XYZ file of C-alpha atoms in Angstrom:
557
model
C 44.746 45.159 127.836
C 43.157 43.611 131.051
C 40.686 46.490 131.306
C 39.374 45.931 127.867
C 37.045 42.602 128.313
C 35.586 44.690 131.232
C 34.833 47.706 129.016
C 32.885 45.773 126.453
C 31.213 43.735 129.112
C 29.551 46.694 130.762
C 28.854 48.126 127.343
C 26.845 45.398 126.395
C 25.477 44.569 129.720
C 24.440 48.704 129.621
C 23.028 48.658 126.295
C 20.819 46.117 127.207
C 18.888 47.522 129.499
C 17.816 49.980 127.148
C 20.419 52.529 127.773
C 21.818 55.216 125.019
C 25.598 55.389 123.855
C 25.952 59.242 124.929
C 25.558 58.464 128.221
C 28.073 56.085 128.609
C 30.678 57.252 131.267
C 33.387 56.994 128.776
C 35.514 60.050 127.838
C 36.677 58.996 124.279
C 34.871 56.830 121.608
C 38.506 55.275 121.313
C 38.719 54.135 124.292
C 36.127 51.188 123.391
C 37.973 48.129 121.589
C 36.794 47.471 118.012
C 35.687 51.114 117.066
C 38.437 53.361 117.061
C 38.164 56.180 113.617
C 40.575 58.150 112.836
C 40.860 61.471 113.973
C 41.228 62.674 110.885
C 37.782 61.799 109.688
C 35.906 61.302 112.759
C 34.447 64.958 112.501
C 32.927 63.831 108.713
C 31.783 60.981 109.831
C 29.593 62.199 112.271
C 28.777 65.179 110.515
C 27.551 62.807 107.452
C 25.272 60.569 110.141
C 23.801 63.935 111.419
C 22.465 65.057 107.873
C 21.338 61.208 107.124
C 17.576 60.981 106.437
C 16.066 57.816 106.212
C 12.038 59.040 105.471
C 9.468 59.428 107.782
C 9.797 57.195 111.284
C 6.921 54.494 111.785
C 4.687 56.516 113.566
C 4.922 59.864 111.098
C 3.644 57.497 108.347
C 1.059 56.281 110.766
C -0.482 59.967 111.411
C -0.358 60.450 107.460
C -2.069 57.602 106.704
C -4.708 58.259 109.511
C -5.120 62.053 108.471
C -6.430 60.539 104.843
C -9.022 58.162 106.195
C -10.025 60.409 108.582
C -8.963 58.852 111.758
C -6.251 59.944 114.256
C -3.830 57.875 114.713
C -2.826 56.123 117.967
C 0.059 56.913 119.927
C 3.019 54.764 120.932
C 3.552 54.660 124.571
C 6.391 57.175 124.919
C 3.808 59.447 122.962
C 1.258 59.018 124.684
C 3.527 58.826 128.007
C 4.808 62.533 127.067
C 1.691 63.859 126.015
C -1.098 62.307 128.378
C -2.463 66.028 129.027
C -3.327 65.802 125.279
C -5.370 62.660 125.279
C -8.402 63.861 124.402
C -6.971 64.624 121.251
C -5.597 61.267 120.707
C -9.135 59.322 121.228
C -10.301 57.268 118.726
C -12.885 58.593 116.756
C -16.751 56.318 117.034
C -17.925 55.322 113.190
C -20.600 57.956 113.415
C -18.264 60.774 114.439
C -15.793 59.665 111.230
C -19.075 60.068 108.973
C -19.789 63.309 109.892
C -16.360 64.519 109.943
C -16.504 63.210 106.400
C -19.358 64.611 104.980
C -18.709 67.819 106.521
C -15.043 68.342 104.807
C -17.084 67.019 101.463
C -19.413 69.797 101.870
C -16.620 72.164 102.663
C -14.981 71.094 99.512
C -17.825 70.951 96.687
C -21.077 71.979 97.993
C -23.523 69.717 99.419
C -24.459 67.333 96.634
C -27.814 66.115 96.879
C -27.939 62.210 96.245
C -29.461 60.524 93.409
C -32.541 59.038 93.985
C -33.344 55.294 93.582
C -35.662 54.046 91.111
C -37.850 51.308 90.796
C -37.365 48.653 88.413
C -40.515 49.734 85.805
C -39.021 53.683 86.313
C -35.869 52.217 84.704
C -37.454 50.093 81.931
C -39.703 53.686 81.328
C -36.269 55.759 80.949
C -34.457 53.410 79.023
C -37.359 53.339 76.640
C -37.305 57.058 76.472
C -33.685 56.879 75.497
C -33.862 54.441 72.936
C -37.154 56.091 71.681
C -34.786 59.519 71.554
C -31.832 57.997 70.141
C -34.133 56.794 67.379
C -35.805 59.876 66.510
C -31.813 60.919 66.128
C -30.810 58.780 64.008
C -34.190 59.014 62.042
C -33.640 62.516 61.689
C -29.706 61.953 60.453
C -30.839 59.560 57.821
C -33.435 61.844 56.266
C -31.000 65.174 56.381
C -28.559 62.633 54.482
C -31.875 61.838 51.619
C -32.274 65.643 50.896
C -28.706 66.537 50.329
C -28.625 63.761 47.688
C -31.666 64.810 46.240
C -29.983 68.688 45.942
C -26.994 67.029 44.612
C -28.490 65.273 41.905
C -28.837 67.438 38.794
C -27.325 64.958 36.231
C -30.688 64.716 34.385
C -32.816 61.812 34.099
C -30.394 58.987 33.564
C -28.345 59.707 36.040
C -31.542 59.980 38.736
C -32.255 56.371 37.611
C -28.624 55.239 38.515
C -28.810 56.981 41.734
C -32.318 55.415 42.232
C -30.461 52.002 41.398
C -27.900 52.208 43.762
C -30.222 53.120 46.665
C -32.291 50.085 45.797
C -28.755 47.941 46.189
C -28.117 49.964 49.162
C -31.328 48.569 51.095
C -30.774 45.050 49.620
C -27.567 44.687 50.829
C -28.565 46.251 54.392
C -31.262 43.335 54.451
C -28.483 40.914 54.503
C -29.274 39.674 50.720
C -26.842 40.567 47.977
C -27.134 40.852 44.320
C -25.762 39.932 41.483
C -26.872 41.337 38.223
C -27.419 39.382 34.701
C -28.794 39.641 31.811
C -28.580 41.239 27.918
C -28.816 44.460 26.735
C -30.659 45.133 23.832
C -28.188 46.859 21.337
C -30.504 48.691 19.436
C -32.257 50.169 22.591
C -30.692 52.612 25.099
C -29.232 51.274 28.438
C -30.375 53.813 30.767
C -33.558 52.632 29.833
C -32.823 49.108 31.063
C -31.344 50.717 34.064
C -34.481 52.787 35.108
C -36.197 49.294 34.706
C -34.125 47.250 36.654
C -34.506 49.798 39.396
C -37.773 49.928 39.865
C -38.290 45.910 39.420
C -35.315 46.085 42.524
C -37.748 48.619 44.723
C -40.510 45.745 43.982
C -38.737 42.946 44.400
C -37.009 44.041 47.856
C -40.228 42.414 50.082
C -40.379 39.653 48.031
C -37.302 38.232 49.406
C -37.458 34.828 50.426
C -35.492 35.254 53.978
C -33.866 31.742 53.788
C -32.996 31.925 50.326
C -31.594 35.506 50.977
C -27.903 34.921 50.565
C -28.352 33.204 47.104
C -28.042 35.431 44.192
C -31.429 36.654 43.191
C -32.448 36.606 39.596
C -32.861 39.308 37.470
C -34.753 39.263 33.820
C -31.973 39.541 31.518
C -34.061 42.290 29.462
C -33.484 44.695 32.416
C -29.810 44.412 33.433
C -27.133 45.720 31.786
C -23.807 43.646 31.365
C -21.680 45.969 28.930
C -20.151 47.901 31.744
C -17.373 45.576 33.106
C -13.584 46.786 34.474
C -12.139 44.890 32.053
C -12.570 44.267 28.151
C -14.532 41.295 27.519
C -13.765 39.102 24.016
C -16.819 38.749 21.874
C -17.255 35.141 21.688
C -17.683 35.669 25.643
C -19.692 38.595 25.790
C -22.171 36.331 23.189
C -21.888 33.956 25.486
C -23.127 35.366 28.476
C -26.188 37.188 26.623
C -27.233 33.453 25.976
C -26.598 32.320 29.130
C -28.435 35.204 30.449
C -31.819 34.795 28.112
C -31.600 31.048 29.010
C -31.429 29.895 25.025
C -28.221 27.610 26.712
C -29.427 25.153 29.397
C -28.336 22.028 30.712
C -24.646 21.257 32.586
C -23.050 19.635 29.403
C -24.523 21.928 27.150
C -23.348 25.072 29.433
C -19.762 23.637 29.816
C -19.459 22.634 25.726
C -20.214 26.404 24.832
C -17.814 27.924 27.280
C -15.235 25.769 26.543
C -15.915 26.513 22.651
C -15.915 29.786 23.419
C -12.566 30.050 25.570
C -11.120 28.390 22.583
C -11.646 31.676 20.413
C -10.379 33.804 22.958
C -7.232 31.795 22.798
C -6.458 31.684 19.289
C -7.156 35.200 18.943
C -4.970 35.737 22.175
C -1.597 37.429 21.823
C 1.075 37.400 24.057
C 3.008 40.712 25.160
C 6.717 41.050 24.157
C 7.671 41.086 27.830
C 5.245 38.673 29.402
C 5.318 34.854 28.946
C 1.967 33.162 27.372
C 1.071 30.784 30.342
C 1.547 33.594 32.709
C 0.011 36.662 30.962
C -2.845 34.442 29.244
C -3.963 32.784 32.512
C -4.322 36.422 33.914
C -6.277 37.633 30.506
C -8.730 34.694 30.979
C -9.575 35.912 34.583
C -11.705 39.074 34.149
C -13.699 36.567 31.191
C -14.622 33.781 33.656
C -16.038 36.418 36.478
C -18.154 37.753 33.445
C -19.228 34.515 33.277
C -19.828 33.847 36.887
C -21.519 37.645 37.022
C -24.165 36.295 34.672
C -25.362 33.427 35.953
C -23.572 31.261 38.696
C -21.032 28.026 37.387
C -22.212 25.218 37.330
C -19.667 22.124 39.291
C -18.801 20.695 35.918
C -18.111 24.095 34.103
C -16.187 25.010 37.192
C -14.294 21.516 37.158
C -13.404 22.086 33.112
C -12.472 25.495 33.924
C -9.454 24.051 36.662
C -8.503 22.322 33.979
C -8.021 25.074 31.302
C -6.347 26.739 33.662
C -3.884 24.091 34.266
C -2.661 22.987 30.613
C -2.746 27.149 30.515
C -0.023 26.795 33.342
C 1.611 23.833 31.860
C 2.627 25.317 28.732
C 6.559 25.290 28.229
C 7.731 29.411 28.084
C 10.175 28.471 25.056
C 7.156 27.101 23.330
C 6.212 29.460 19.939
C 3.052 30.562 20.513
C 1.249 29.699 17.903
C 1.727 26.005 18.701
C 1.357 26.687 21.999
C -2.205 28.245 21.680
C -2.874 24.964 19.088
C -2.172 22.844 22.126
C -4.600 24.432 24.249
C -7.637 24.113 22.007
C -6.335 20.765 21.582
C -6.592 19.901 25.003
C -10.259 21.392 25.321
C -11.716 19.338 22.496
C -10.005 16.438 24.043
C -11.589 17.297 27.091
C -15.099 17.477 25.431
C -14.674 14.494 23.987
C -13.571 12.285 26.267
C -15.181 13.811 29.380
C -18.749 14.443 28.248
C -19.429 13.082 24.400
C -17.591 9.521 24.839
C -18.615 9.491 28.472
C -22.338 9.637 27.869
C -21.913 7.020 24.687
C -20.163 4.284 27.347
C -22.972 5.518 30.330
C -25.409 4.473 27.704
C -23.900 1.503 27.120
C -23.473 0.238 30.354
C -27.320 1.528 31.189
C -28.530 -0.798 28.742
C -27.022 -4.048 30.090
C -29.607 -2.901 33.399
C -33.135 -3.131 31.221
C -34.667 -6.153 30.489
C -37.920 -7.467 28.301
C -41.157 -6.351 29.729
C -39.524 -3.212 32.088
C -41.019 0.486 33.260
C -38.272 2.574 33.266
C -39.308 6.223 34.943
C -37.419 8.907 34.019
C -37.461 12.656 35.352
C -37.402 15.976 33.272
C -34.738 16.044 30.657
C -30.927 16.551 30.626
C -27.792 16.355 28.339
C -26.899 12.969 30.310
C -30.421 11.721 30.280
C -31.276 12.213 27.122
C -28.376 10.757 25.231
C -28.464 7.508 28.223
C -32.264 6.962 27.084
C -31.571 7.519 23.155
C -28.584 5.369 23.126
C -31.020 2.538 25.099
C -33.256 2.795 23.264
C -31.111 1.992 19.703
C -29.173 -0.801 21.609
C -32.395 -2.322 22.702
C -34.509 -2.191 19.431
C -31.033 -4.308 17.855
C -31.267 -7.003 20.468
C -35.297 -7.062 20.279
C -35.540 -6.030 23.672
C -39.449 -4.255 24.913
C -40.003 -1.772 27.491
C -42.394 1.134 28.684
C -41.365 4.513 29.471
C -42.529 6.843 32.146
C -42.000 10.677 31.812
C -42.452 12.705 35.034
C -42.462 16.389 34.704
C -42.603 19.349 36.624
C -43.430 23.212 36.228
C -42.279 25.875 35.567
C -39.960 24.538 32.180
C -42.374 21.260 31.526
C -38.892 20.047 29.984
C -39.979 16.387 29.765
C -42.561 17.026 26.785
C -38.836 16.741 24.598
C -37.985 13.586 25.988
C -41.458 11.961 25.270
C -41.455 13.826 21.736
C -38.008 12.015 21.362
C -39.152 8.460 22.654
C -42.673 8.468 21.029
C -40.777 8.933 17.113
C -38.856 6.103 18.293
C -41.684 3.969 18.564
C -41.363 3.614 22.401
C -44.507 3.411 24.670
C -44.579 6.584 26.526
C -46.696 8.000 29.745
C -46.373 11.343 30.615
C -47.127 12.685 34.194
C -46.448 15.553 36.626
C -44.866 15.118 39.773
C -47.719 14.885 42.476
C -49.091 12.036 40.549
C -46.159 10.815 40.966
C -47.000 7.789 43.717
C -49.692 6.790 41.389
C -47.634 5.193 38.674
C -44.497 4.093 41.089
C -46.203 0.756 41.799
C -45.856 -0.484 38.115
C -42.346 1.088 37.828
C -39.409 -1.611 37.814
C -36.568 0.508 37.562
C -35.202 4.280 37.883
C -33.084 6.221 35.784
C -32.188 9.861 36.692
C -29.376 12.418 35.604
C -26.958 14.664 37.764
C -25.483 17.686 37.863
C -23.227 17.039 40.543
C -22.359 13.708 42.556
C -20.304 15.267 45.992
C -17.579 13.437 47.893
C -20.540 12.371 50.222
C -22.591 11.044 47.947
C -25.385 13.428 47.388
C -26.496 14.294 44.454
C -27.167 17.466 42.877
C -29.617 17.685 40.089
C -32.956 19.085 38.733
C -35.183 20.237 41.504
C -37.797 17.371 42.165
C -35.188 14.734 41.647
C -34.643 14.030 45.588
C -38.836 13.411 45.718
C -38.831 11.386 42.812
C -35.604 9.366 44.459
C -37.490 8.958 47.937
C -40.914 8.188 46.578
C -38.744 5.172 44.547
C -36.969 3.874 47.898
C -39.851 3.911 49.683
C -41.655 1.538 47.365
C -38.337 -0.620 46.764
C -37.722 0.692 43.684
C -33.477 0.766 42.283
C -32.346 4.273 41.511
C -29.890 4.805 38.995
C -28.378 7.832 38.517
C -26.099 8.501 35.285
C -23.057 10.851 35.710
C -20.158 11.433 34.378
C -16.957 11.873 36.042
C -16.327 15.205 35.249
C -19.069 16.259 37.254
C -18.101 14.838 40.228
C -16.723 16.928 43.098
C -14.934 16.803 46.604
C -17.343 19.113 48.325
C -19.823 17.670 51.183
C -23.438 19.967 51.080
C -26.357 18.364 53.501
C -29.109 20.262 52.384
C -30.437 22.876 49.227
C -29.878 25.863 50.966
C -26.936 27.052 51.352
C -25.701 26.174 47.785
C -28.176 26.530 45.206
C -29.158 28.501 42.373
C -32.804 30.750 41.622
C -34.936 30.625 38.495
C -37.095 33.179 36.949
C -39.924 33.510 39.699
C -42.081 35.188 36.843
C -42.358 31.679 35.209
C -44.178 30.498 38.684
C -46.750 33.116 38.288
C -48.343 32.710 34.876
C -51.892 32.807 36.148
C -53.736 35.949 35.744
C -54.477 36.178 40.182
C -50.657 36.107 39.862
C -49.753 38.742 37.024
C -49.074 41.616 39.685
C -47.631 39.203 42.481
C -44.476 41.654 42.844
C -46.379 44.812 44.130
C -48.052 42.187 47.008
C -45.350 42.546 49.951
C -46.285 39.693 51.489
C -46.052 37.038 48.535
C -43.021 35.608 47.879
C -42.353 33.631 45.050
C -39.305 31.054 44.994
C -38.014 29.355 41.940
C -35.423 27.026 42.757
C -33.414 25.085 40.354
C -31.836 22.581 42.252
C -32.192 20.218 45.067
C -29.918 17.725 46.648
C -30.703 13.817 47.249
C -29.108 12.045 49.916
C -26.917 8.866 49.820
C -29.307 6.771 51.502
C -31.726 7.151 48.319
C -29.198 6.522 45.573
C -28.918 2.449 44.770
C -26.273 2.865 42.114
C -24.306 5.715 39.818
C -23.242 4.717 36.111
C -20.154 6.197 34.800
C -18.013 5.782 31.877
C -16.142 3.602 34.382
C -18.013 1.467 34.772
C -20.997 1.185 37.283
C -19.652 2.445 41.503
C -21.787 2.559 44.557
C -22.132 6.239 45.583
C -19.900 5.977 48.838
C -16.831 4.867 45.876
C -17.437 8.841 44.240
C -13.700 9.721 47.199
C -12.056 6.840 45.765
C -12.664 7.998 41.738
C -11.821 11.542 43.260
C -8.895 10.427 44.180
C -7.475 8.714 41.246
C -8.466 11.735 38.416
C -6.903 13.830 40.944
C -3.318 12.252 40.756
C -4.025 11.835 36.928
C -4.322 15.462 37.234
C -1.677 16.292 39.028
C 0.559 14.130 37.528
């Protein structure tokens, strides 16, 4: 046991001066304290170390990873110690000799490759116009292989060439970025594919007289050329009648619009009947659908008619399912005359009313155009007035295409009321002498702009800018929670054929580059409006959120 400390002391002192375990001067491994196997297993053992393999050493990785960048790599010291009569061999290679070992094992491998040539900056513009001009030319050719196999394909006769014709026309209108939507009649004693031939050619005509910013807003369409019968789903009588006057334009105004749709949603209710399975405020709401986009296809809603048509829709969803039906349907067209009544008859009685107390003896009142609102505001006035012995002048500004004022001053002058009648640019001529405004709406928004007649915003600004109180008369109904800043992106198009009545205008649609536009609307900012009369009484225009508000819980509640 003595001798062991001085075995392990010269192992250790021997290993560390670099020596190796077999040539230790020791007989047996078990003579050295500590590791001592069996004898049973001490032939596995070492036969398992001998067949170990733990991957390439350091320097075998070192020569792969040389070989694939082309370099050789260097050799350890007891490499290159062993092998110095080698050493050429083992030099490291200069840049330039790597380069052409390079390019000579690529030329070995794939032929030499000649190198593409660098081109100027105008030889690339010059081939990438080629290419474009070539891809063209493809796509050229494409389109007009596509136009002759649909001209072999169609041999449907006549009517059915004007269809196709139709649809190629709303093909290239739609490609423009402008989309369509058709309305109009159909005369019933003529044939439709008549009317279909002439729509299609008025489309091909009309195409370049697109007015780009106006292009997303549905373009009109004379109602004598469109056809409206073929629709998905049935359509009630009372609505298709409806939509041929809406269509022909025998039906204008917002109020007078909203009172015939309502009128006529009352006779699809009453001759409504609900499905064994299917309850009536479930199955009728759904039936009433397909009628109002009929509606909508003809000629876009107006905010009121869209306003009355929410709230159809809810007593429709209100109705009780153990209700009968027939008192259920009663209760409906109960609630739509109500709504007529209170919301636009009543409401333009007490907006009269409350206009009057704002006229005094010896006032100009100006007036613009003519509308439901307007109309009944000034002939209310004007009875109140003539009872309390009141005197005033009226001034009647007008504008092209519809001239609608001549009705209002046909109205006034049988009332013995002393009228003047003039057009819009003369417009700051008689503003001096006027004391007050009065002007109708066909929409107030939640931001105070108003929506009416187009040429009621320059009537409005020529007033403030010569200190002159603008009244507009609205009802409630017509108010909405929208905000719009301009005319553009919400407004509706007129019959551009009424612009061009003079005879250097009669063929203005086969000129591509005239464009007529016929809008029907324009917007008039806050800042313009000095008051807004309602059956409520009379609000500033920032108060139309807070009136919102309150018919919105009354709704809701």
């Amino acid at each position: 046991m003595a001798d062991d400390p001085l075995k392990l002391k010269k192992l250790e002192s021997f290993l560390d001066k670099g020596g190796s375990p077999q040539a230790l001067p020791i007989k047996d491994e078990s003579e050295i304290v500590g590791w001592s196997p069996h004898t049973s297993v001490k032939k596995n053992v070492q036969d398992g170390m001998a067949n170990l393999s733990l991957g390439p050493t350091a320097e075998e990785g070192l020569e792969t990873k040389s070989k694939k960048k082309g370099k050789l790599p260097r050799k350890s010291n007891s490499t290159s110690q062993a092998g110095e009569g080698a050493s050429n061999d083992a030099k490291e290679l200069s840049k330039a000799e790597r380069k052409a070992l390079f390019e000579k094992e690529r030329a070995a491998k794939g032929g030499n490759l000649p190198k593409k040539e660098k081109l100027s900056k105008a030889e690339r513009r010059a081939l990438q116009e080629k290419q474009r001009a070539a891809k063209e030319a493809t796509k050229k050719e494409g389109g007009e292989k596509k136009a002759c196999d649909s001209l072999a394909g169609n041999k449907s006769g006549q009517s059915q060439g004007s269809r196709n014709q139709k649809e190629d026309a709303a093909n290239k209108t739609s490609s423009s970025g402008t989309e369509r939507k058709r309305r109009g009649s159909v005369d019933n004693m003529g044939d439709v594919s008549a009317g279909v031939e002439a729509s299609a050619e008025q489309d091909e005509q009309s195409d370049s007289n697109v007015v780009e910013l106006f292009a997303h807003l549905p373009q009109f369409v004379p109602a004598s050329q469109v056809s409206i019968l073929a629709k998905k789903a049935p359509i009630h009588p009372a609505i298709h009648a409806l939509g041929l006057k809406y269509a022909m334009g025998s039906i204008r105004g917002s109020n007078g619009r909203c009172i015939a749709m309502l009128e006529a949603f009352k006779e699809f209710v009453m001759d409504y009947r609900t499905p064994g399975d299917k309850a009536l405020s479930w199955d009728l709401d759904k039936r009433l659908r397909p009628q109002i986009q009929f509606l909508i296809d003809i000629r876009p809603l107006s905010i009121s008619m869209g306003n009355a048509i929410k709230y159809v829709r809810h007593v429709v969803a209100k109705v009780p399912p153990d209700q009968p039906e027939a008192e259920a349907k009663e209760g409906i067209c109960d609630a739509m005359d109500a709504f007529i009544q209170e919301r636009i008859v009543f409401a333009g009685k007490a907006i009269a009313d409350y206009a009057a107390l704002k006229v005094a003896d010896g006032d100009v009142i100006l007036t613009y155009g003519r509308s439901e609102a307007m109309s009944n505001v000034v002939e209310e006035l004007l009875l109140g007035c003539r009872r309390q012995g009141r005197r005033f002048r009226v001034i009647v500004a007008d504008a092209r295409p519809d001239l609608e004022g001549r009705a209002t001053v046909q109205r006034l002058s049988r009332a013995g009321v002393p009228c003047t009648y003039v057009l819009l640019p003369s417009l700051a001529y008689v503003m001096p002498e006027v004391t007050k405004v009065f002007l109708g709406a066909a929409a107030l928004l939640s931001n105070g702009a108003v929506g009416a007649r187009v040429g009621t915003a320059n009537v409005a600004m020529t007033a403030h800018r010569m200190k002159k109180p603008v009244m507009i008369c609205c009802e409630t109904y017509k108010f909405c929670d929208k905000v719009s800043l301009d005319s553009i992106c919400s407004n509706e198009l007129g019959d551009p054929e009424a612009l061009a009545t003079t005879p250097a205008l009669k063929d203005w649609g086969k000129l591509p580059k005239l464009k007529v536009l016929n809008l029907l609307f324009d917007l008039t900012p806050i800042e313009y409006v000095s008051m807004v009369i309602t059956e409520v009484g009379m609000i500033p225009p920032t108060s139309a959120p807070v009136l919102l508000r309150e018919y919105r819980k009354e709704f809701e509640g």
